[in-house]
Each structure stands twice: as structure tokens, then as C-alpha cells.
Amino acid sequence: MDDREGSFVAVRRISQGLERGSVYNSSSAEGVPGSAAWLGRGLSCVCAQRRDSDTNSTFDLTPAQEESLQSLQNRIDVAYDSTIPLHQEALKDLWKLAFPEEELHGLISEQWKEMGWQGKDPSTDFRGGGFISLENLLYFARNFQKSFQDLLRKQVGDRSVWEYPFAVAGINLTFMLIQMLDLEAVKPRTVVGATFLKFLSAENESAFDLLYCIAFKLMDQQWLSMRASYMEFNTVMKSTRRQLERELMLEDIMHLEDLPSYALLSQ
């Protein structure tokens, strides 16, 4: 696979849910070419679109907000490194949480395709989201196990014949949130980014991870309501982003748990 153009892999669904080993790439006779939302040309990134008016101002932060933002940015800056034991163990933990009944044969294995990675080595997919994208998946699996399993195994709703790959979609969501919240700027340059910081504090360092879980469930709901298939992935991501932005801007939201879409995690 060309490092510049990863392929978006579609997972074919059968009546019993996620078919083991049914992941196809663009070179397959049954596969359909494209690219993940943060890779290549087929599904161009829906995340890095900033309105011109958003770049004309910045928002002042309190010392506590600056500290919390810096801590989150430090996480974002960590690239996934397959040679680091901590990263290796985190990836193994994700497998155990996803498939506790199935022993993993190795960090490079065809088994990873069952989770929706593009190939047998998940490390090649992390360049779009870094180590934090793995942390997001782990947080989701540990804190909302039922929702995590429902999305992984595509157990809820009238699913498409060709489904989005779970793990790659998760990395796309991490990247989308980083861009939406303008988290790589020294200070937020968007109202949405500034609004998010009120949820991020020393007492709630997991705010980004929680928003990720909400976004994942919301994305899946949008997928189902739009009766989408893999070619509509970017459209679904755009719709998810717009809905999240609207909810974050609601006046009566004091905690992320107050977001209307948070209720999806209990379904």
C-alpha cells in the first residue's frame, strides 16, 4: 500500500453480524477503492475545513484551561510507535477488550482485520490519529462496553451490506475531533473549540475521550438514519460534525453528559 494513499476497506455484513475475515481492499475483485477520511483522495478529509471567519480571532484562556489544553495537546503529539512496549501492550489490551474469547496470535496478524483495520498490522493505520486514537478506543471499550461491542459487531439497526470498518472509522473520528476543536492551535480560534475547554479541566481530563465515545455513537446513528454505505462515509462524518457542533453550542450544556447525544451511549 502506498504510504500516501491508504485504502478505505469496506466490511461486508452478513445476517449474523460482522463476518470474520470479510475485509476487502481496493485490489480485491470484490473490494471497492477509496480512502479513509484522513488518507488519500477518495474520501477527502471532512475535518480540516475551517471557515475563514474562524481564523480571525482567538479566545483567552484561564491558567487552568491553558494547563488542561497543554496536557491534551501533549497526548495528541504522541505518535504510535510499534517498538514501544507501552504501545504494544495498549494494542494487546484493545484486542482483549474487543474479542475476549479469542486469543491474539501476534501484533501483526490477519486477525486485526476482524476489528476493521486495513491490514494485518494496525500500526500502519495510526499515522492519521497517533497514540491518542488508540487511547480513545481503549476508553470506549472500558467505559461503554455494550456500545463498543454493538458498533464493533454491527449488532444494532438495519445495517448496510458494505459497512464502515470499525477501527479505521475510530481513527477518523479522533482526527475529526482534533480538527473540529482546533486543538493543535496555541489558543482555540473557533467558538466550538473555546466552548469545549469549559468541559476540560484537571478534574475531567477524560473529556476528550468521552466526547469521542459520544461522537462514535452519533456517527453510527447518522449512518443508520441515512441508510449509508461506504461511499457515503464522508457525508456521514460531515453530518456527525455538524450535529456535535450544534450540541456543544447549546446554552444549557454544563457537562458533556448533558449533550443530547450522550443518551445514545445508554441504548
XYZ file of C-alpha atoms in Angstrom:
267
model
C 0.000 0.000 0.000
C 1.325 3.454 -0.893
C 2.129 5.409 2.271
C 0.480 8.461 0.777
C -2.834 6.847 -0.111
C -4.202 4.297 2.334
C -7.254 2.415 1.082
C -10.639 2.566 2.766
C -11.680 -1.004 3.457
C -15.344 -1.910 3.463
C -16.615 -4.693 5.675
C -19.227 -6.894 4.096
C -22.027 -7.719 6.500
C -23.965 -10.969 6.613
C -27.120 -11.714 8.548
C -25.233 -12.872 11.637
C -23.318 -9.619 12.037
C -19.646 -8.902 11.341
C -18.271 -11.615 9.114
C -14.890 -12.829 10.303
C -12.192 -12.063 7.783
C -14.525 -10.273 5.374
C -12.375 -7.196 4.874
C -11.543 -6.158 1.351
C -9.087 -3.666 -0.082
C -9.096 -1.890 -3.390
C -7.084 -4.593 -5.087
C -9.687 -7.254 -4.313
C -12.107 -8.323 -7.018
C -14.964 -7.675 -4.620
C -13.471 -4.651 -2.932
C -14.245 -1.086 -3.842
C -11.482 1.559 -3.924
C -11.495 4.667 -1.829
C -9.559 6.014 1.103
C -10.017 6.683 4.770
C -11.217 10.182 5.548
C -7.756 11.306 6.618
C -5.981 9.491 3.796
C -5.752 9.834 0.041
C -8.238 11.203 -2.442
C -11.347 9.035 -2.467
C -12.762 10.227 0.859
C -11.158 13.621 1.303
C -10.883 14.838 4.861
C -14.088 16.359 6.140
C -12.372 17.520 9.304
C -9.879 20.206 8.359
C -12.384 22.585 6.846
C -12.197 25.834 8.791
C -14.343 28.803 7.909
C -12.399 31.983 7.174
C -14.257 33.820 9.924
C -12.989 31.300 12.473
C -9.353 32.276 11.940
C -9.804 35.963 12.661
C -9.965 35.707 16.444
C -8.611 33.765 19.378
C -10.078 33.172 22.809
C -8.313 33.934 26.072
C -7.836 31.061 28.492
C -7.580 30.838 32.240
C -4.357 29.336 33.632
C -6.263 26.140 34.448
C -7.610 25.921 30.891
C -4.149 26.525 29.453
C -2.764 23.699 31.581
C -5.549 21.312 30.589
C -5.212 22.199 26.917
C -1.457 21.692 27.028
C -1.910 18.306 28.653
C -4.307 17.242 25.903
C -2.021 18.612 23.208
C 0.848 16.603 24.677
C -1.268 13.476 24.208
C -2.086 14.466 20.640
C 1.612 14.915 19.845
C 2.474 11.306 20.723
C 2.806 9.191 17.608
C 2.051 5.488 17.792
C 5.358 3.601 17.906
C 5.204 -0.160 17.496
C 8.632 -0.510 19.133
C 7.496 0.964 22.467
C 6.345 -1.740 24.944
C 3.651 0.550 26.391
C 2.121 0.999 22.947
C 2.353 -2.711 22.217
C 0.574 -3.562 25.469
C -2.136 -0.968 24.798
C -2.842 -2.570 21.428
C -2.990 -6.026 23.030
C -5.382 -4.666 25.648
C -7.649 -3.375 22.900
C -7.798 -6.830 21.360
C -8.638 -8.440 24.716
C -11.457 -5.964 25.253
C -12.787 -6.408 21.733
C -12.512 -10.188 21.477
C -12.041 -11.614 24.987
C -12.946 -15.077 23.749
C -10.280 -15.166 21.018
C -6.529 -15.377 21.581
C -4.441 -12.923 19.585
C -1.683 -14.604 17.599
C 0.526 -11.539 17.270
C 0.755 -7.780 16.859
C 0.986 -8.451 13.143
C -1.789 -10.853 12.256
C -4.659 -11.260 9.824
C -6.899 -11.277 12.915
C -6.727 -7.484 13.141
C -8.905 -7.204 10.045
C -11.752 -8.575 12.162
C -11.692 -5.294 14.095
C -11.711 -3.179 10.961
C -8.033 -2.366 10.454
C -6.919 -2.023 6.858
C -4.333 -4.785 7.038
C -2.644 -7.225 9.353
C -0.516 -4.530 11.030
C -2.618 -1.870 12.825
C 0.422 0.362 13.330
C 0.208 1.422 9.678
C -3.226 2.970 10.325
C -2.253 5.094 13.317
C -0.397 7.751 11.349
C -3.672 9.633 10.956
C -4.560 9.739 14.635
C -1.492 8.930 16.702
C -1.427 7.111 20.030
C -4.375 9.119 21.323
C -6.623 7.379 18.797
C -5.734 4.061 20.430
C -6.352 5.593 23.855
C -9.765 6.743 22.644
C -10.693 3.230 21.535
C -9.497 1.800 24.851
C -11.528 4.346 26.816
C -14.605 3.491 24.772
C -14.135 -0.252 25.299
C -13.534 0.078 29.045
C -16.235 2.573 29.903
C -19.040 1.751 27.456
C -18.532 -1.931 26.756
C -22.015 -2.606 25.369
C -21.926 0.329 22.957
C -18.386 -0.588 21.935
C -19.387 -4.170 21.166
C -22.576 -3.107 19.389
C -20.610 -0.920 16.993
C -17.737 -3.353 16.580
C -20.032 -6.236 15.682
C -22.669 -4.076 13.960
C -25.407 -5.537 16.151
C -27.887 -2.658 16.159
C -30.076 -1.401 13.333
C -30.691 -2.244 9.705
C -27.099 -2.432 8.534
C -25.644 -1.847 5.105
C -24.314 -4.759 3.063
C -20.979 -2.928 2.994
C -20.230 -1.446 6.412
C -17.635 1.064 7.599
C -14.569 -0.599 9.167
C -14.827 -0.064 12.922
C -11.193 0.641 13.838
C -10.406 2.879 10.859
C -13.615 4.821 11.487
C -12.460 5.296 15.083
C -9.171 6.842 13.958
C -11.057 9.129 11.595
C -13.235 10.291 14.489
C -10.200 11.151 16.610
C -8.780 13.193 13.751
C -12.119 14.870 13.104
C -12.472 15.946 16.738
C -8.934 17.343 16.874
C -9.683 19.470 13.816
C -13.202 20.446 14.871
C -11.997 21.646 18.283
C -8.886 23.314 16.830
C -6.761 21.507 19.400
C -3.460 21.988 17.617
C -3.620 25.778 17.968
C -1.936 27.541 20.897
C -5.331 29.039 21.689
C -8.659 27.994 20.201
C -9.678 30.026 17.164
C -13.233 28.728 16.964
C -16.184 29.200 19.273
C -16.693 25.444 19.377
C -13.075 24.913 20.401
C -13.310 27.528 23.131
C -16.600 26.064 24.341
C -15.084 22.605 24.666
C -12.429 23.879 27.052
C -15.029 24.529 29.723
C -15.515 20.746 29.887
C -11.788 20.091 30.010
C -10.205 20.508 33.421
C -7.884 18.809 35.869
C -10.961 17.142 37.345
C -12.124 15.921 33.952
C -9.045 15.032 31.927
C -11.082 12.433 30.044
C -13.406 14.991 28.463
C -11.914 14.435 25.008
C -12.227 10.664 25.371
C -15.849 10.977 26.477
C -16.677 13.270 23.570
C -15.084 10.666 21.299
C -17.436 7.981 22.611
C -20.419 10.268 22.074
C -19.202 11.071 18.559
C -18.783 7.394 17.681
C -22.328 6.526 18.723
C -23.667 9.619 16.983
C -21.795 8.744 13.810
C -23.303 5.265 13.819
C -26.778 6.696 14.384
C -26.276 9.050 11.447
C -25.037 6.116 9.369
C -28.193 4.154 10.108
C -30.617 7.041 9.685
C -29.081 7.927 6.317
C -29.041 4.246 5.289
C -25.462 4.879 4.290
C -22.932 2.591 2.702
C -19.161 3.021 2.432
C -19.387 5.581 -0.371
C -21.336 7.905 1.946
C -18.788 7.739 4.772
C -17.626 11.328 4.287
C -21.218 12.568 4.170
C -21.917 10.797 7.456
C -18.798 12.317 9.035
C -19.832 15.812 7.942
C -23.291 15.308 9.395
C -21.803 13.999 12.646
C -19.548 17.005 12.960
C -22.374 19.475 12.339
C -24.567 17.808 14.957
C -21.783 17.787 17.546
C -21.082 21.460 16.932
C -24.755 22.298 17.383
C -24.994 20.352 20.626
C -21.818 21.829 22.094
C -23.212 25.317 21.476
C -26.485 24.732 23.314
C -26.849 27.209 26.175
C -27.904 24.777 28.879
C -24.990 22.357 28.469
C -22.900 22.372 31.639
C -21.359 18.909 31.288
C -20.719 16.612 28.351
C -23.252 14.271 29.891
C -25.852 16.963 29.158
C -25.353 16.675 25.404
C -28.453 15.148 23.793
C -26.346 12.548 22.005
C -24.835 11.316 25.280
C -28.040 9.335 25.798
C -27.060 7.158 22.834
C -24.377 5.549 24.990
C -27.027 4.050 27.267
C -29.007 2.458 24.452
